[in-house]
Amino acid sequence: DTAVSQTPKYLVTQMGNDKSIKCEQNLGHDTMYWYKQDSKKFLKIMFSYNNKELIINETVPNRFSPKSPDKAHLNLHINSLELGDSAVYFCASSQVLGLEQYFGPGTRLTVT
Amino acid sequence: ELKVEQNPLFLSMQEGKNYTIYCNYSTTSDRLYWYRQDPGKSLESLFVLLSNGAVKQEGRLMASLDTKARLSTLHITAAVHDLSATYFCAVPSMDSNYQLIWGAGTKLIIKP
């Protein structure tokens, strides 16, 4: 039974489009995250969402917006996609902030 | 601001050899996490180190934490090809809502 799941696994789209990535966790965790991993494997935290409080990494463009319909889901919506958005996006969850994180399988986004 | 540095960033070694990956962090923290990432895959939790002097072992991997020196080590004993992966350390930042600050990762290649 998958703990943290993401869809889609692959996403190929053109510049300027809007897309969403969905994430669900069945661990009962209170906190969820979105990370971006670039081609050099560097992990960058984009958002964390804890008990309806959103913590935003200030370097994330406002074209990116997280949406959480409930505690088990944290979706990522991206407007006006740019070439530089191409990366692997990981969703993760933890019981609370600062504890061990469990990662989803990742979504490879390619913007052409 | 918490900074996490890993070294080396790249390591190529022969099977059967021993080696150590280092993770230094710049401000006080009482815990540290090690993760493994296989090519094209997600991140998998390896070790959770929760206190000064903590030592955890799993197979040929052993991790330790020295909170006074702000240093963790991941030691590989008699390396085998299956351990080839990228290894990340991560430390929660008390200044940033306990978000995990990640090292850049150590890409480990073990040649048969």
Coordinates of C-alpha atoms in Angstrom, one line a residue:
Chain A
D1 CA 0.0 0.0 0.0
T2 CA 1.7 3.2 -1.2
A3 CA 2.4 5.7 1.6
V4 CA 2.9 8.8 -0.5
S5 CA 1.7 8.8 -4.1
Q6 CA 2.0 11.4 -6.9
T7 CA 0.4 11.7 -10.3
P8 CA 1.4 12.0 -13.0
K9 CA 4.8 10.3 -13.0
Y10 CA 5.7 12.1 -16.2
L11 CA 4.5 15.4 -17.6
V12 CA 5.5 16.9 -20.9
T13 CA 4.1 20.2 -21.8
Q14 CA 4.8 23.4 -23.7
M15 CA 5.9 26.8 -22.4
G16 CA 3.1 29.0 -21.2
N17 CA 0.7 26.1 -20.2
D18 CA -0.7 25.6 -16.8
K19 CA -0.4 22.2 -15.1
S20 CA -1.1 20.5 -11.8
I21 CA 0.6 17.6 -9.9
K22 CA -1.4 15.7 -7.3
C23 CA 0.0 14.2 -4.1
E24 CA -1.7 12.0 -1.5
Q25 CA -0.4 10.4 1.7
N26 CA -2.1 7.7 3.7
L27 CA 0.3 7.9 6.7
G28 CA -1.9 10.2 8.7
H29 CA 0.8 12.8 8.8
D30 CA 0.2 16.4 9.6
T31 CA 2.8 18.0 7.3
M32 CA 3.3 17.8 3.6
Y33 CA 6.0 19.2 1.3
W34 CA 6.9 19.9 -2.2
Y35 CA 10.5 19.7 -3.4
K36 CA 12.1 20.5 -6.7
Q37 CA 15.1 18.4 -7.7
D38 CA 17.2 19.8 -10.6
S39 CA 19.4 18.0 -13.0
K40 CA 22.3 18.2 -10.6
K41 CA 20.2 16.4 -8.0
F42 CA 20.1 19.4 -5.7
L43 CA 16.9 19.3 -3.5
K44 CA 15.1 22.6 -3.0
I45 CA 12.2 22.9 -0.6
M46 CA 9.3 24.8 -2.2
F47 CA 6.5 24.6 0.3
S48 CA 5.6 23.0 3.5
Y49 CA 2.0 22.7 4.7
N50 CA 1.3 22.0 8.3
N51 CA -2.1 22.2 10.0
K52 CA -3.4 24.6 7.3
E53 CA -0.3 26.8 7.7
L54 CA 1.6 27.3 4.5
I55 CA 5.3 28.0 4.7
I56 CA 6.7 29.3 1.4
N57 CA 10.3 29.3 0.3
E58 CA 10.7 32.9 -0.6
T59 CA 12.7 32.0 -3.8
V60 CA 9.7 30.2 -5.3
P61 CA 8.0 32.2 -8.1
N62 CA 4.4 33.0 -7.4
R63 CA 3.5 31.0 -10.6
F64 CA 3.7 28.0 -8.2
S65 CA 0.8 27.5 -5.8
P66 CA 0.1 24.6 -3.5
K67 CA -3.5 23.6 -2.8
S68 CA -4.6 21.4 0.0
P69 CA -8.2 20.1 0.0
D70 CA -7.6 18.1 3.1
K71 CA -4.7 16.9 5.4
A72 CA -4.0 13.9 3.1
H73 CA -3.6 15.9 -0.1
L74 CA -1.3 18.6 -1.3
N75 CA -1.4 19.5 -5.0
L76 CA 1.0 21.7 -6.8
H77 CA -0.4 24.0 -9.5
I78 CA 2.0 25.8 -11.9
N79 CA 1.0 28.7 -14.1
S80 CA 2.7 29.9 -17.3
L81 CA 5.3 27.1 -17.4
E82 CA 8.8 28.1 -18.3
L83 CA 11.8 26.0 -19.6
G84 CA 13.5 26.4 -16.3
D85 CA 10.7 24.6 -14.5
S86 CA 11.8 21.4 -16.0
A87 CA 12.8 19.2 -13.1
V88 CA 11.7 16.3 -10.9
Y89 CA 9.1 17.4 -8.3
F90 CA 8.8 15.3 -5.2
C91 CA 6.0 15.4 -2.7
A92 CA 6.8 14.3 0.9
S93 CA 5.1 14.1 4.3
S94 CA 6.2 13.8 7.9
Q95 CA 4.3 13.4 11.2
V96 CA 5.2 17.0 12.1
L97 CA 7.7 19.6 11.0
G98 CA 11.3 18.5 11.6
L99 CA 10.7 14.7 11.7
E100 CA 11.6 12.0 9.2
Q101 CA 10.1 12.7 5.8
Y102 CA 8.6 10.1 3.4
F103 CA 8.8 10.8 -0.3
G104 CA 6.5 10.1 -3.2
P105 CA 7.9 8.6 -6.4
G106 CA 8.4 12.0 -8.1
T107 CA 7.0 13.7 -11.2
R108 CA 9.4 14.4 -14.0
L109 CA 8.2 17.6 -15.6
T110 CA 9.6 18.5 -19.0
V111 CA 8.7 21.9 -20.5
T112 CA 9.4 22.3 -24.2
Chain B
E1 CA 21.1 30.4 8.5
L2 CA 21.8 26.7 8.6
K3 CA 24.1 25.3 5.9
V4 CA 24.7 21.6 5.3
E5 CA 27.8 20.5 3.5
Q6 CA 28.6 17.0 2.3
N7 CA 31.9 15.7 1.1
P8 CA 32.9 14.3 -1.1
L9 CA 30.2 15.1 -3.7
F10 CA 31.4 12.3 -5.9
L11 CA 33.1 9.1 -5.0
S12 CA 34.2 6.2 -7.2
M13 CA 35.5 3.2 -5.4
Q14 CA 36.2 -0.5 -5.9
E15 CA 34.1 -3.2 -4.4
G16 CA 35.5 -4.5 -1.1
K17 CA 36.9 -1.1 0.0
N18 CA 35.9 1.0 3.0
Y19 CA 35.0 4.7 2.8
T20 CA 33.3 7.5 4.7
I21 CA 31.0 10.3 3.6
Y22 CA 30.9 13.4 5.8
C23 CA 28.1 15.7 6.6
N24 CA 28.8 19.0 8.3
Y25 CA 26.2 21.5 9.4
S26 CA 26.7 25.1 10.6
T27 CA 24.2 25.6 13.5
T28 CA 22.9 23.6 16.4
S29 CA 20.6 20.7 15.7
D30 CA 19.8 17.6 17.8
R31 CA 19.0 15.3 14.9
L32 CA 20.1 14.4 11.4
Y33 CA 18.7 12.2 8.6
W34 CA 20.4 10.1 5.9
Y35 CA 18.6 9.3 2.7
R36 CA 19.5 7.2 -0.4
Q37 CA 18.4 7.9 -3.9
D38 CA 18.9 5.4 -6.8
P39 CA 19.0 6.8 -10.3
G40 CA 15.6 7.8 -11.5
K41 CA 14.0 6.9 -8.2
S42 CA 12.7 8.6 -5.1
L43 CA 14.5 9.2 -1.8
E44 CA 14.4 6.5 0.8
S45 CA 15.1 7.1 4.4
L46 CA 18.2 5.2 5.6
F47 CA 19.0 6.5 9.1
V48 CA 17.4 8.7 11.7
L49 CA 20.0 10.0 14.2
L50 CA 18.3 11.6 17.2
S51 CA 21.0 12.4 19.7
N52 CA 24.7 13.1 20.3
G53 CA 26.7 9.9 19.9
A54 CA 23.9 8.1 18.1
V55 CA 25.1 5.3 15.9
K56 CA 22.9 3.3 13.6
Q57 CA 23.9 0.3 11.4
E58 CA 22.2 -1.4 8.5
G59 CA 24.2 -4.0 6.6
R60 CA 27.4 -2.5 5.3
L61 CA 26.3 1.1 6.2
M62 CA 26.9 2.7 9.6
A63 CA 25.9 6.3 10.4
S64 CA 27.0 8.3 13.5
L65 CA 26.2 11.8 14.8
D66 CA 28.4 14.2 16.8
T67 CA 26.2 17.2 17.7
K68 CA 29.1 19.0 19.4
A69 CA 31.2 18.8 16.3
R70 CA 28.1 19.3 14.1
L71 CA 29.2 16.3 12.1
S72 CA 27.7 13.1 10.9
T73 CA 29.5 10.3 9.1
L74 CA 28.2 7.5 6.8
H75 CA 30.7 4.7 6.7
I76 CA 30.6 2.0 4.1
T77 CA 32.3 -1.3 4.9
A78 CA 33.4 -3.7 2.2
A79 CA 31.4 -1.9 -0.5
V80 CA 29.3 -3.8 -3.0
H81 CA 27.9 -2.6 -6.3
D82 CA 24.4 -2.5 -4.9
L83 CA 25.3 0.4 -2.7
S84 CA 25.9 2.6 -5.7
A85 CA 23.5 5.5 -5.3
T86 CA 23.4 9.2 -4.2
Y87 CA 23.3 9.7 -0.5
F88 CA 21.9 12.8 1.1
C89 CA 22.0 14.1 4.7
A90 CA 19.4 16.5 6.0
V91 CA 19.2 18.6 9.2
P92 CA 16.1 20.4 10.6
S93 CA 16.5 24.1 10.9
M94 CA 15.2 25.7 14.1
D95 CA 15.4 29.1 12.3
S96 CA 13.2 27.9 9.4
N97 CA 10.2 26.2 11.1
Y98 CA 12.2 23.0 11.4
Q99 CA 12.2 22.5 7.6
L100 CA 14.9 20.1 6.5
I101 CA 18.0 21.6 5.1
W102 CA 19.6 19.2 2.6
G103 CA 23.2 18.5 1.7
A104 CA 24.1 18.5 -2.0
G105 CA 24.3 14.7 -2.1
T106 CA 27.2 12.4 -2.5
K107 CA 27.1 10.3 -5.7
L108 CA 28.7 7.0 -4.9
I109 CA 29.8 4.6 -7.7
I110 CA 31.1 1.2 -6.7
K111 CA 32.9 -0.6 -9.4
P112 CA 32.8 -4.4 -9.5

